[in-house]
PDB file of C-alpha atoms in Angstrom:
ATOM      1  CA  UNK A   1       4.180   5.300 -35.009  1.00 59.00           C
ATOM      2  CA  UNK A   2       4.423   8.018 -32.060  1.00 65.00           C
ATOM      3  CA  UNK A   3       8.095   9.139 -31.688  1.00 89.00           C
ATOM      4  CA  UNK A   4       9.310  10.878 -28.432  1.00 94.00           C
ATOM      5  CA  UNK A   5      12.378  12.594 -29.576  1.00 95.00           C
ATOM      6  CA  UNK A   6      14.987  13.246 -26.565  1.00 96.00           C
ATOM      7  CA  UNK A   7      18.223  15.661 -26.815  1.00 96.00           C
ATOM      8  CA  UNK A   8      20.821  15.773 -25.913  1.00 96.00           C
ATOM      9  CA  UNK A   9      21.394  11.631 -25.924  1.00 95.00           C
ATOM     10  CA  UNK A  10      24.546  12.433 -23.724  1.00 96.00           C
ATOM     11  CA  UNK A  11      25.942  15.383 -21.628  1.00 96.00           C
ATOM     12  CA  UNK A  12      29.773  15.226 -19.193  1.00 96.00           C
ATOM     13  CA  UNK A  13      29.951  18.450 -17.591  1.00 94.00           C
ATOM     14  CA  UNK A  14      31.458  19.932 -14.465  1.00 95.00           C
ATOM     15  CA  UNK A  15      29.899  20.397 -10.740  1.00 96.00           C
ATOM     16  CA  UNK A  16      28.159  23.278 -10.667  1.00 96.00           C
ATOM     17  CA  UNK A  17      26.848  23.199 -13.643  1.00 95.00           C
ATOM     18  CA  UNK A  18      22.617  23.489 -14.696  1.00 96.00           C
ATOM     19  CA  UNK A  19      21.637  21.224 -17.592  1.00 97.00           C
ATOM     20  CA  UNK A  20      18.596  21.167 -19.841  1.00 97.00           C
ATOM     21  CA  UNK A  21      17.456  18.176 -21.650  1.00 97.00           C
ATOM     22  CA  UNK A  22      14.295  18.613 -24.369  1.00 97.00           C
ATOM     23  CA  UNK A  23      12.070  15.861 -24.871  1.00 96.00           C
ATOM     24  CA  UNK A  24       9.810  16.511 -28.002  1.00 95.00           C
ATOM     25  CA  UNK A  25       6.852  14.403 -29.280  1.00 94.00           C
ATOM     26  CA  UNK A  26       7.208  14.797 -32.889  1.00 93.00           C
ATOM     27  CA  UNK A  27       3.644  13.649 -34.390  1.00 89.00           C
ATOM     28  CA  UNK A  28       1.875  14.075 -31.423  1.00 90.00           C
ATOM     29  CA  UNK A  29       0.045  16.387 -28.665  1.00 91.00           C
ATOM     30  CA  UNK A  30       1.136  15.155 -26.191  1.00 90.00           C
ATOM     31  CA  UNK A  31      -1.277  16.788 -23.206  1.00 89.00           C
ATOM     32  CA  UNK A  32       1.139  14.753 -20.536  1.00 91.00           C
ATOM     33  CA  UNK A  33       4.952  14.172 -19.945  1.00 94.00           C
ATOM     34  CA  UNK A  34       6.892  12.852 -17.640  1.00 95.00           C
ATOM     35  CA  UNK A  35      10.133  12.328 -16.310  1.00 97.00           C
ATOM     36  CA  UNK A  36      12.379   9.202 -15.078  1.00 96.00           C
ATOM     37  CA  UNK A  37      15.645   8.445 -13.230  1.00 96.00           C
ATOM     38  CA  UNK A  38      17.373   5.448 -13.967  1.00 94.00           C
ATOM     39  CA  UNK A  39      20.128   4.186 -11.972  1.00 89.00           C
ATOM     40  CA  UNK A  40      22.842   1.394 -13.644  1.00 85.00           C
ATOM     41  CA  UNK A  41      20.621  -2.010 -13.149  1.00 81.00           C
ATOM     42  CA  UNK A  42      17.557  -0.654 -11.994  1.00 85.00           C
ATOM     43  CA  UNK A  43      14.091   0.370 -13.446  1.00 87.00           C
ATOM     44  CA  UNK A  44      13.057   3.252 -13.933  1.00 92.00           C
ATOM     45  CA  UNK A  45      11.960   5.689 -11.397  1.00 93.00           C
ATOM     46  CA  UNK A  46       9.211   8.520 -11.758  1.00 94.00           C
ATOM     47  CA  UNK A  47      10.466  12.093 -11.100  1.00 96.00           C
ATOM     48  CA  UNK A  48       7.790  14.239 -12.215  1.00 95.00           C
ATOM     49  CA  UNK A  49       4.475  14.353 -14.024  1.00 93.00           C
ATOM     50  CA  UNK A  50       3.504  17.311 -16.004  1.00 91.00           C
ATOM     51  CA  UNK A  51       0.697  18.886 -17.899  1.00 87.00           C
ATOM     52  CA  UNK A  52       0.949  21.609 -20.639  1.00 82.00           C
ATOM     53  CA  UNK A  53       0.464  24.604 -19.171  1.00 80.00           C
ATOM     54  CA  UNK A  54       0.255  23.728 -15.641  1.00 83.00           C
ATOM     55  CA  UNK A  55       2.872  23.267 -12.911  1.00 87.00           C
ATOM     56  CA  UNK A  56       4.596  20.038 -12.738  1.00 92.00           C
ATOM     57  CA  UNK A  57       3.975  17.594 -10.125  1.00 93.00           C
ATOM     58  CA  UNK A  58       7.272  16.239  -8.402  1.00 95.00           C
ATOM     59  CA  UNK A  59       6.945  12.646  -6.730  1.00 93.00           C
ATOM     60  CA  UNK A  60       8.153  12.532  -3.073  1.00 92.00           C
ATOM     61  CA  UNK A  61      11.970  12.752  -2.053  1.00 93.00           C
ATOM     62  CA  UNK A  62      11.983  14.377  -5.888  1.00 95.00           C
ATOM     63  CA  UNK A  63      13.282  18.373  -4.770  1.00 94.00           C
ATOM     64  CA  UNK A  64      11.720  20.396  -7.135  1.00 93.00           C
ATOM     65  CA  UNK A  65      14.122  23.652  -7.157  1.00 94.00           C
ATOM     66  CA  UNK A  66      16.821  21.052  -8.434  1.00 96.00           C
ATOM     67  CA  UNK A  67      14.939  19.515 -11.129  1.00 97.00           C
ATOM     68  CA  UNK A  68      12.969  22.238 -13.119  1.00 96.00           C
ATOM     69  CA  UNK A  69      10.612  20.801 -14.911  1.00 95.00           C
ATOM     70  CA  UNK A  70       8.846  23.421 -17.685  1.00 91.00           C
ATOM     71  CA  UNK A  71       5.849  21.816 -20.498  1.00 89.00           C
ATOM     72  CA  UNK A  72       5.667  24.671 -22.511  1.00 83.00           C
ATOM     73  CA  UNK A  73       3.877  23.504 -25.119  1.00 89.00           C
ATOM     74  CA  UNK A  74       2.109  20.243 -26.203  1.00 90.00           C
ATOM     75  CA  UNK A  75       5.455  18.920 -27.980  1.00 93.00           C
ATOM     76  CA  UNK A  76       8.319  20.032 -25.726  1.00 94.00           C
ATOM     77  CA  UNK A  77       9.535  19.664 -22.095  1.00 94.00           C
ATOM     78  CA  UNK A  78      12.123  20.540 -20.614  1.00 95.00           C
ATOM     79  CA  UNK A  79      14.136  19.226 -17.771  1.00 97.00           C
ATOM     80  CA  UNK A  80      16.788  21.491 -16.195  1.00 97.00           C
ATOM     81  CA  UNK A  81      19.156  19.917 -13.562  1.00 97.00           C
ATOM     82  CA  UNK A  82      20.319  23.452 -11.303  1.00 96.00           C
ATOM     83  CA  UNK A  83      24.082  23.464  -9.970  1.00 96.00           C
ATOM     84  CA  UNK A  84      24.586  19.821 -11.105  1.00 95.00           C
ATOM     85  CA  UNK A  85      26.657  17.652  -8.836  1.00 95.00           C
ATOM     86  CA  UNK A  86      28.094  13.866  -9.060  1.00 95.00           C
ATOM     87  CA  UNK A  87      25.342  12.717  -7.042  1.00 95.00           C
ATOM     88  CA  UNK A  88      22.608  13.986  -9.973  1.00 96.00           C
ATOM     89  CA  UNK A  89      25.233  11.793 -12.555  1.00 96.00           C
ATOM     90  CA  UNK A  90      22.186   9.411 -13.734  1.00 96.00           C
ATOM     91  CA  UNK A  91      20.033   8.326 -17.181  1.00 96.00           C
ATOM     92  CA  UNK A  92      16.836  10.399 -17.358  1.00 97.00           C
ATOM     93  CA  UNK A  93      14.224   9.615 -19.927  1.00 97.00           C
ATOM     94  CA  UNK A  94      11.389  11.181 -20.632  1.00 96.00           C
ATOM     95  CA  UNK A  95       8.074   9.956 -21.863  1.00 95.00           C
ATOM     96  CA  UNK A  96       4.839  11.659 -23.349  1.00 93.00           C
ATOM     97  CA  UNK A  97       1.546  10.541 -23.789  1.00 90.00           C
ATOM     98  CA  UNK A  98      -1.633  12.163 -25.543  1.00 88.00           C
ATOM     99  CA  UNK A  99      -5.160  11.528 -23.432  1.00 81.00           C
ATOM    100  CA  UNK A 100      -5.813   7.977 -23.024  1.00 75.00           C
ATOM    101  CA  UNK A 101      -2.950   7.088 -25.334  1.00 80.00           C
ATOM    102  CA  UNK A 102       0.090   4.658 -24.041  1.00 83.00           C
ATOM    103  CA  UNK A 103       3.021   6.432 -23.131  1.00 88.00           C
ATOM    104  CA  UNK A 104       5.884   6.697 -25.406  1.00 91.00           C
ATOM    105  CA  UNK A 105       9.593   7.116 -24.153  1.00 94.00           C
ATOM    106  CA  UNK A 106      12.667   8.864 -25.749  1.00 95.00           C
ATOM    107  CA  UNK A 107      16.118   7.312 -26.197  1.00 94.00           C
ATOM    108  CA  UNK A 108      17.281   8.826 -22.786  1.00 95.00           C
ATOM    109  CA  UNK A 109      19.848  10.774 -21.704  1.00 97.00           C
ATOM    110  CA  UNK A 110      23.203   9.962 -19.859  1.00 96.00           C
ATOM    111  CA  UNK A 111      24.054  12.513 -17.422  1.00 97.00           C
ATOM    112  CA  UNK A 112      27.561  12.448 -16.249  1.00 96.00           C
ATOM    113  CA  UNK A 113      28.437  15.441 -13.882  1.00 95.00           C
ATOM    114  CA  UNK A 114      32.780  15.512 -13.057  1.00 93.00           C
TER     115      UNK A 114
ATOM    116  CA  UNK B   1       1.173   1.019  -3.032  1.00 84.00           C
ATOM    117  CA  UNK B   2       1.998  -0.866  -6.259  1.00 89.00           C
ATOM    118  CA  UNK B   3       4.759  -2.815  -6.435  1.00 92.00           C
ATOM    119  CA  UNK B   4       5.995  -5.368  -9.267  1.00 95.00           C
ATOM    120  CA  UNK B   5       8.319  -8.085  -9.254  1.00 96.00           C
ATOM    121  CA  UNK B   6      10.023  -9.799 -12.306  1.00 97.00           C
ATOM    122  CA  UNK B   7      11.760 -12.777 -12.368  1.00 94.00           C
ATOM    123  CA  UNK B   8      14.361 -13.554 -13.068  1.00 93.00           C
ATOM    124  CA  UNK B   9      16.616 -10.755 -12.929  1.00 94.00           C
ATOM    125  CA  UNK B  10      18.899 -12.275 -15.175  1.00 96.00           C
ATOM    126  CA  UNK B  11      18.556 -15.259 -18.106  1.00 96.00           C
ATOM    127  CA  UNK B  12      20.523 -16.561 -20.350  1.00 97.00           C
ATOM    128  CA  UNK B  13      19.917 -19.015 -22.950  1.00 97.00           C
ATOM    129  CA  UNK B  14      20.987 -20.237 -26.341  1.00 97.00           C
ATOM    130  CA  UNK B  15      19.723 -19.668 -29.549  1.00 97.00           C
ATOM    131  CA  UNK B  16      16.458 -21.538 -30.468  1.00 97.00           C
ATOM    132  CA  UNK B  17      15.037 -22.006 -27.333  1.00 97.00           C
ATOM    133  CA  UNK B  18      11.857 -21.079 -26.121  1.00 97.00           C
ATOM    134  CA  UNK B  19      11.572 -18.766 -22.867  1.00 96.00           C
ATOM    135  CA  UNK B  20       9.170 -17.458 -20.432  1.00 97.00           C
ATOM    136  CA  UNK B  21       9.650 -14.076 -18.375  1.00 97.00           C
ATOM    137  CA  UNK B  22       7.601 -13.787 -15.271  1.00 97.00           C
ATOM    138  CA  UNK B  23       6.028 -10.534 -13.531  1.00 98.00           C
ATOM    139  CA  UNK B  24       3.704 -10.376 -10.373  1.00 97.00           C
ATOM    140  CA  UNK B  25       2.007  -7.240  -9.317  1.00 96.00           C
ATOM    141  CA  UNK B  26       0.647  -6.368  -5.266  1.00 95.00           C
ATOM    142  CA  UNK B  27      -2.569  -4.363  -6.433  1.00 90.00           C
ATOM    143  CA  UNK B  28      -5.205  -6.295  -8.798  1.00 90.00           C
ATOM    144  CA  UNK B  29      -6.445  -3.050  -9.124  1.00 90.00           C
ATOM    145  CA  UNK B  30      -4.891  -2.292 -12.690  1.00 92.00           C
ATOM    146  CA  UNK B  31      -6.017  -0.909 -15.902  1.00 91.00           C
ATOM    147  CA  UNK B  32      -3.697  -2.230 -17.851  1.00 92.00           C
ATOM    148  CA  UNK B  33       0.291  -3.643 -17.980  1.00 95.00           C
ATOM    149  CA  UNK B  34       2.655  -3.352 -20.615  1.00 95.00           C
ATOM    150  CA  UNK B  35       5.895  -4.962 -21.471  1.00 97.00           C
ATOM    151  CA  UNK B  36       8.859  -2.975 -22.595  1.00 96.00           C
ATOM    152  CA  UNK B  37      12.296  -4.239 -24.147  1.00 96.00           C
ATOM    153  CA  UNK B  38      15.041  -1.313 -23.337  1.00 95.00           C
ATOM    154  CA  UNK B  39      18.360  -2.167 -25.079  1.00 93.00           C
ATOM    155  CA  UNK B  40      21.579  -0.874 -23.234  1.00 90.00           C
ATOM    156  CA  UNK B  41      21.534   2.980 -22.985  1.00 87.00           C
ATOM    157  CA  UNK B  42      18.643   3.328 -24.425  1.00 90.00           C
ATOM    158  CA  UNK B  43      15.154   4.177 -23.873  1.00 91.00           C
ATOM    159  CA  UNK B  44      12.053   1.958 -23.500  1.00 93.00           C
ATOM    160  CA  UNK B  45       9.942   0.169 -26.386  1.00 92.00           C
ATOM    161  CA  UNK B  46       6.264  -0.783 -26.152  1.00 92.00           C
ATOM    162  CA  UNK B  47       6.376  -4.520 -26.905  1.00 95.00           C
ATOM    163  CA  UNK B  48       2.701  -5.403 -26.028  1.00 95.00           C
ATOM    164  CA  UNK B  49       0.239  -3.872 -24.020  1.00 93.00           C
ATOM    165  CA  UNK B  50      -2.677  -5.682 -22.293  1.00 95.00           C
ATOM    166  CA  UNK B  51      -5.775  -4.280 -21.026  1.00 92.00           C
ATOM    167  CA  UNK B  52      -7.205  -4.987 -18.040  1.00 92.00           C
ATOM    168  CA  UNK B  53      -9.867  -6.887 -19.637  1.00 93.00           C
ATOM    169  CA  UNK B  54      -7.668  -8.812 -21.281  1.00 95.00           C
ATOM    170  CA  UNK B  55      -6.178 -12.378 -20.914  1.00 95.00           C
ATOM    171  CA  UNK B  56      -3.330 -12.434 -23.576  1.00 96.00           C
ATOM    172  CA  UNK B  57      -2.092 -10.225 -26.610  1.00 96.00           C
ATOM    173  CA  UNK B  58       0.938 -11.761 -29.331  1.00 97.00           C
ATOM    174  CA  UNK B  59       2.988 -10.060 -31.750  1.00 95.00           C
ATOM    175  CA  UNK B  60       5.154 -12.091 -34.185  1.00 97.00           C
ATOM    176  CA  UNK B  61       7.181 -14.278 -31.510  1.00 97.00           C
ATOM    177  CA  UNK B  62       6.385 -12.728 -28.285  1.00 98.00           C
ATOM    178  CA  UNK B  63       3.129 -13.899 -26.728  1.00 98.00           C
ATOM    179  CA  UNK B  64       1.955 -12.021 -22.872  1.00 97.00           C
ATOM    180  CA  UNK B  65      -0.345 -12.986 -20.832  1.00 97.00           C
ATOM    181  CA  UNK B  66      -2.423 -11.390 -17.849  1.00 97.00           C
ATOM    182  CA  UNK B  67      -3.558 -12.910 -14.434  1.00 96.00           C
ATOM    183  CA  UNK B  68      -5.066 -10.237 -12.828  1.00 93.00           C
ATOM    184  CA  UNK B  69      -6.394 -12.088  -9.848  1.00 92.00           C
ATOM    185  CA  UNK B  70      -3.867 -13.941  -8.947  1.00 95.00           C
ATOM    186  CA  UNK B  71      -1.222 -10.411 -10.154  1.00 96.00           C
ATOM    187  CA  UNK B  72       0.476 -12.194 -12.498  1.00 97.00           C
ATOM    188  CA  UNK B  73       1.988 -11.557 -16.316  1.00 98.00           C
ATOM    189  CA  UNK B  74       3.892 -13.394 -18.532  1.00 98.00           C
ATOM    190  CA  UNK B  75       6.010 -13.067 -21.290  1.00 98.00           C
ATOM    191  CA  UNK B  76       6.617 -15.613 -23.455  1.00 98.00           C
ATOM    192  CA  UNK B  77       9.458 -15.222 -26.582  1.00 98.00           C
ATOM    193  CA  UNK B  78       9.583 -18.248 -28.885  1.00 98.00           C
ATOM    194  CA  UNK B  79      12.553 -19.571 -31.113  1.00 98.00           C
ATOM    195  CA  UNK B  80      14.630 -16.467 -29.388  1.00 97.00           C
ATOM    196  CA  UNK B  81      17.248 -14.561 -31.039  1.00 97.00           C
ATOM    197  CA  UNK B  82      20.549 -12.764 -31.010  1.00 97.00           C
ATOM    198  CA  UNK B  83      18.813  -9.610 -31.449  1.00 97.00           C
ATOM    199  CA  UNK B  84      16.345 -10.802 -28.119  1.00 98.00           C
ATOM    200  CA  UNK B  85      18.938  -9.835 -25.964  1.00 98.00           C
ATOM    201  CA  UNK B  86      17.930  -6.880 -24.027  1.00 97.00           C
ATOM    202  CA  UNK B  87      16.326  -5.952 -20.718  1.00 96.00           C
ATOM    203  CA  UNK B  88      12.736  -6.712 -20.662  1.00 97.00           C
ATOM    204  CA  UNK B  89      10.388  -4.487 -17.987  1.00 97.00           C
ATOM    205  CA  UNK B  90       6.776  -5.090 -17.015  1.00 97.00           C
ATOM    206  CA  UNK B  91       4.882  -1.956 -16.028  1.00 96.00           C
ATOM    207  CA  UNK B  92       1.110  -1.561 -14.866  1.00 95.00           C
ATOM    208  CA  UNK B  93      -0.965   1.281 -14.510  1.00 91.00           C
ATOM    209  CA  UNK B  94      -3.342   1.435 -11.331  1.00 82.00           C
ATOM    210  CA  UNK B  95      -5.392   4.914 -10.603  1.00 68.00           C
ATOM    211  CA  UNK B  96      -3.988   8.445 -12.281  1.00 68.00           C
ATOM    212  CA  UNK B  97      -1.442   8.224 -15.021  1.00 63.00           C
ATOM    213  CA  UNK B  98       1.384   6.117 -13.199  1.00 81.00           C
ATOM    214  CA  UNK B  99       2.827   3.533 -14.704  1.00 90.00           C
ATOM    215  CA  UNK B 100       4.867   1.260 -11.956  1.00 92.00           C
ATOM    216  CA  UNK B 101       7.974  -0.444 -13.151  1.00 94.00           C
ATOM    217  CA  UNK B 102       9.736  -3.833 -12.160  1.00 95.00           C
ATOM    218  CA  UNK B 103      13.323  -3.488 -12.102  1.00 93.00           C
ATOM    219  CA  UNK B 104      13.591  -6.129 -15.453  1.00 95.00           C
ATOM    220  CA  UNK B 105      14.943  -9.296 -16.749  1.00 97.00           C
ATOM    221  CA  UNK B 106      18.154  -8.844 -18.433  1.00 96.00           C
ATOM    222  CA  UNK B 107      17.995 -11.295 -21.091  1.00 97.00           C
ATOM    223  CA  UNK B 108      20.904 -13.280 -22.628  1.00 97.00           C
ATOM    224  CA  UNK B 109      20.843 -14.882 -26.076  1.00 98.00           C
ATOM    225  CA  UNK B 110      23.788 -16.373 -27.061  1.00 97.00           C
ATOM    226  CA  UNK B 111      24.743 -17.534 -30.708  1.00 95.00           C
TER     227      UNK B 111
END
């Protein structure tokens, strides 16, 4: 079936610090991605939506000069997490989708920012 | 706005026995809703996905079913498992690509 491949699965680093997590979908196109915060105990919450080739569309409260969100391509997205701080400290997955396909989500990854 | 409910937030139950998750959604206005097991750290897995059109969908033990007048899902896991344990989240997608989550049932089976 469709895999979503997500990397890196874990990532400690120090305040100040920018971050980039890839999300790939490896036998797919997928024409949407998105992105998901999810704090200990809770669901998940929706960040970002993006399209290849177009600008990213940020949900509201989401600041989009802290999360940069770049769909290059119709298999990779990135997420990069500016001048990280313990507040940002959080599991992001992403998930990708080809047109009128379910979504399918990558293993996550644990952000810890010291 | 969407928003979905599940109950319980937490279950647990012994091996063997049969179990029902439940999920109610504000907006009957869906396309479809999907149930997703996510084990601990770990990202989400498609367990079954029902259209809107639809009443019920199985695979193997697990058995979901959709109310969509009354905004209601269930899941149902027979003879559970060990290997069952794991947070289980109902999503549905209304208008545009959003899927709205519940915050899960953290499920419980013990030996």
């Amino acid at each position: 079936g469709a895999v979503v491949s997500q990397h890196p699965s874990r990532v400690i680093c120090k305040s100040g610090t920018s971050v980039k997590i890839e999300c790939r979908s490896l036998d797919f196109q997928a024409t949407t991605m998105f992105w998901y915060r999810q704090f200990p105990k809770q669901s998940l919450m929706l960040m970002a939506t993006s399209n290849e080739g177009s600008k990213a569309t940020y949900e509201q409260g989401v600041e989009k000069d802290k999360f940069l969100i770049n769909h290059a391509s119709l298999t990779l997205s990135t997420l990069t997490v500016t001048s990280a701080h313990p507040e940002d400290s959080s599991f992001y997955i992403c998930s990708a989708r080809a047109d009128w396909q379910p979504q399918h989500f990558g293993d996550g990854t644990r952000l810890s920012i010291l | 706005k969407q928003e979905v409910t599940q109950i319980p937030a937490a279950l647990s139950v012994p091996e063997g026995e049969n179990l029902v998750l439940n999920c109610s959604f504000t907006d009957s206005a869906i396309y479809n809703l999907q149930w997703f097991r996510q084990d601990p750290g770990k990202g989400l897995t498609s367990l079954l996905l029902i259209q809107s059109s639809q009443r019920e969908q199985t695979s193997g033990r697990l058995n979901a079913s959709l109310d969509k007048s009354s905004g209601r899902s269930t899941l149902y896991i027979a003879a559970s498992q060990p290997g069952d344990s794991a947070t289980y989240l109902c999503a549905v997608k209304a208008s545009g690509s959003r899927l709205t989550f519940g915050e899960g049932t953290q499920l419980t089976v013990n030996p």
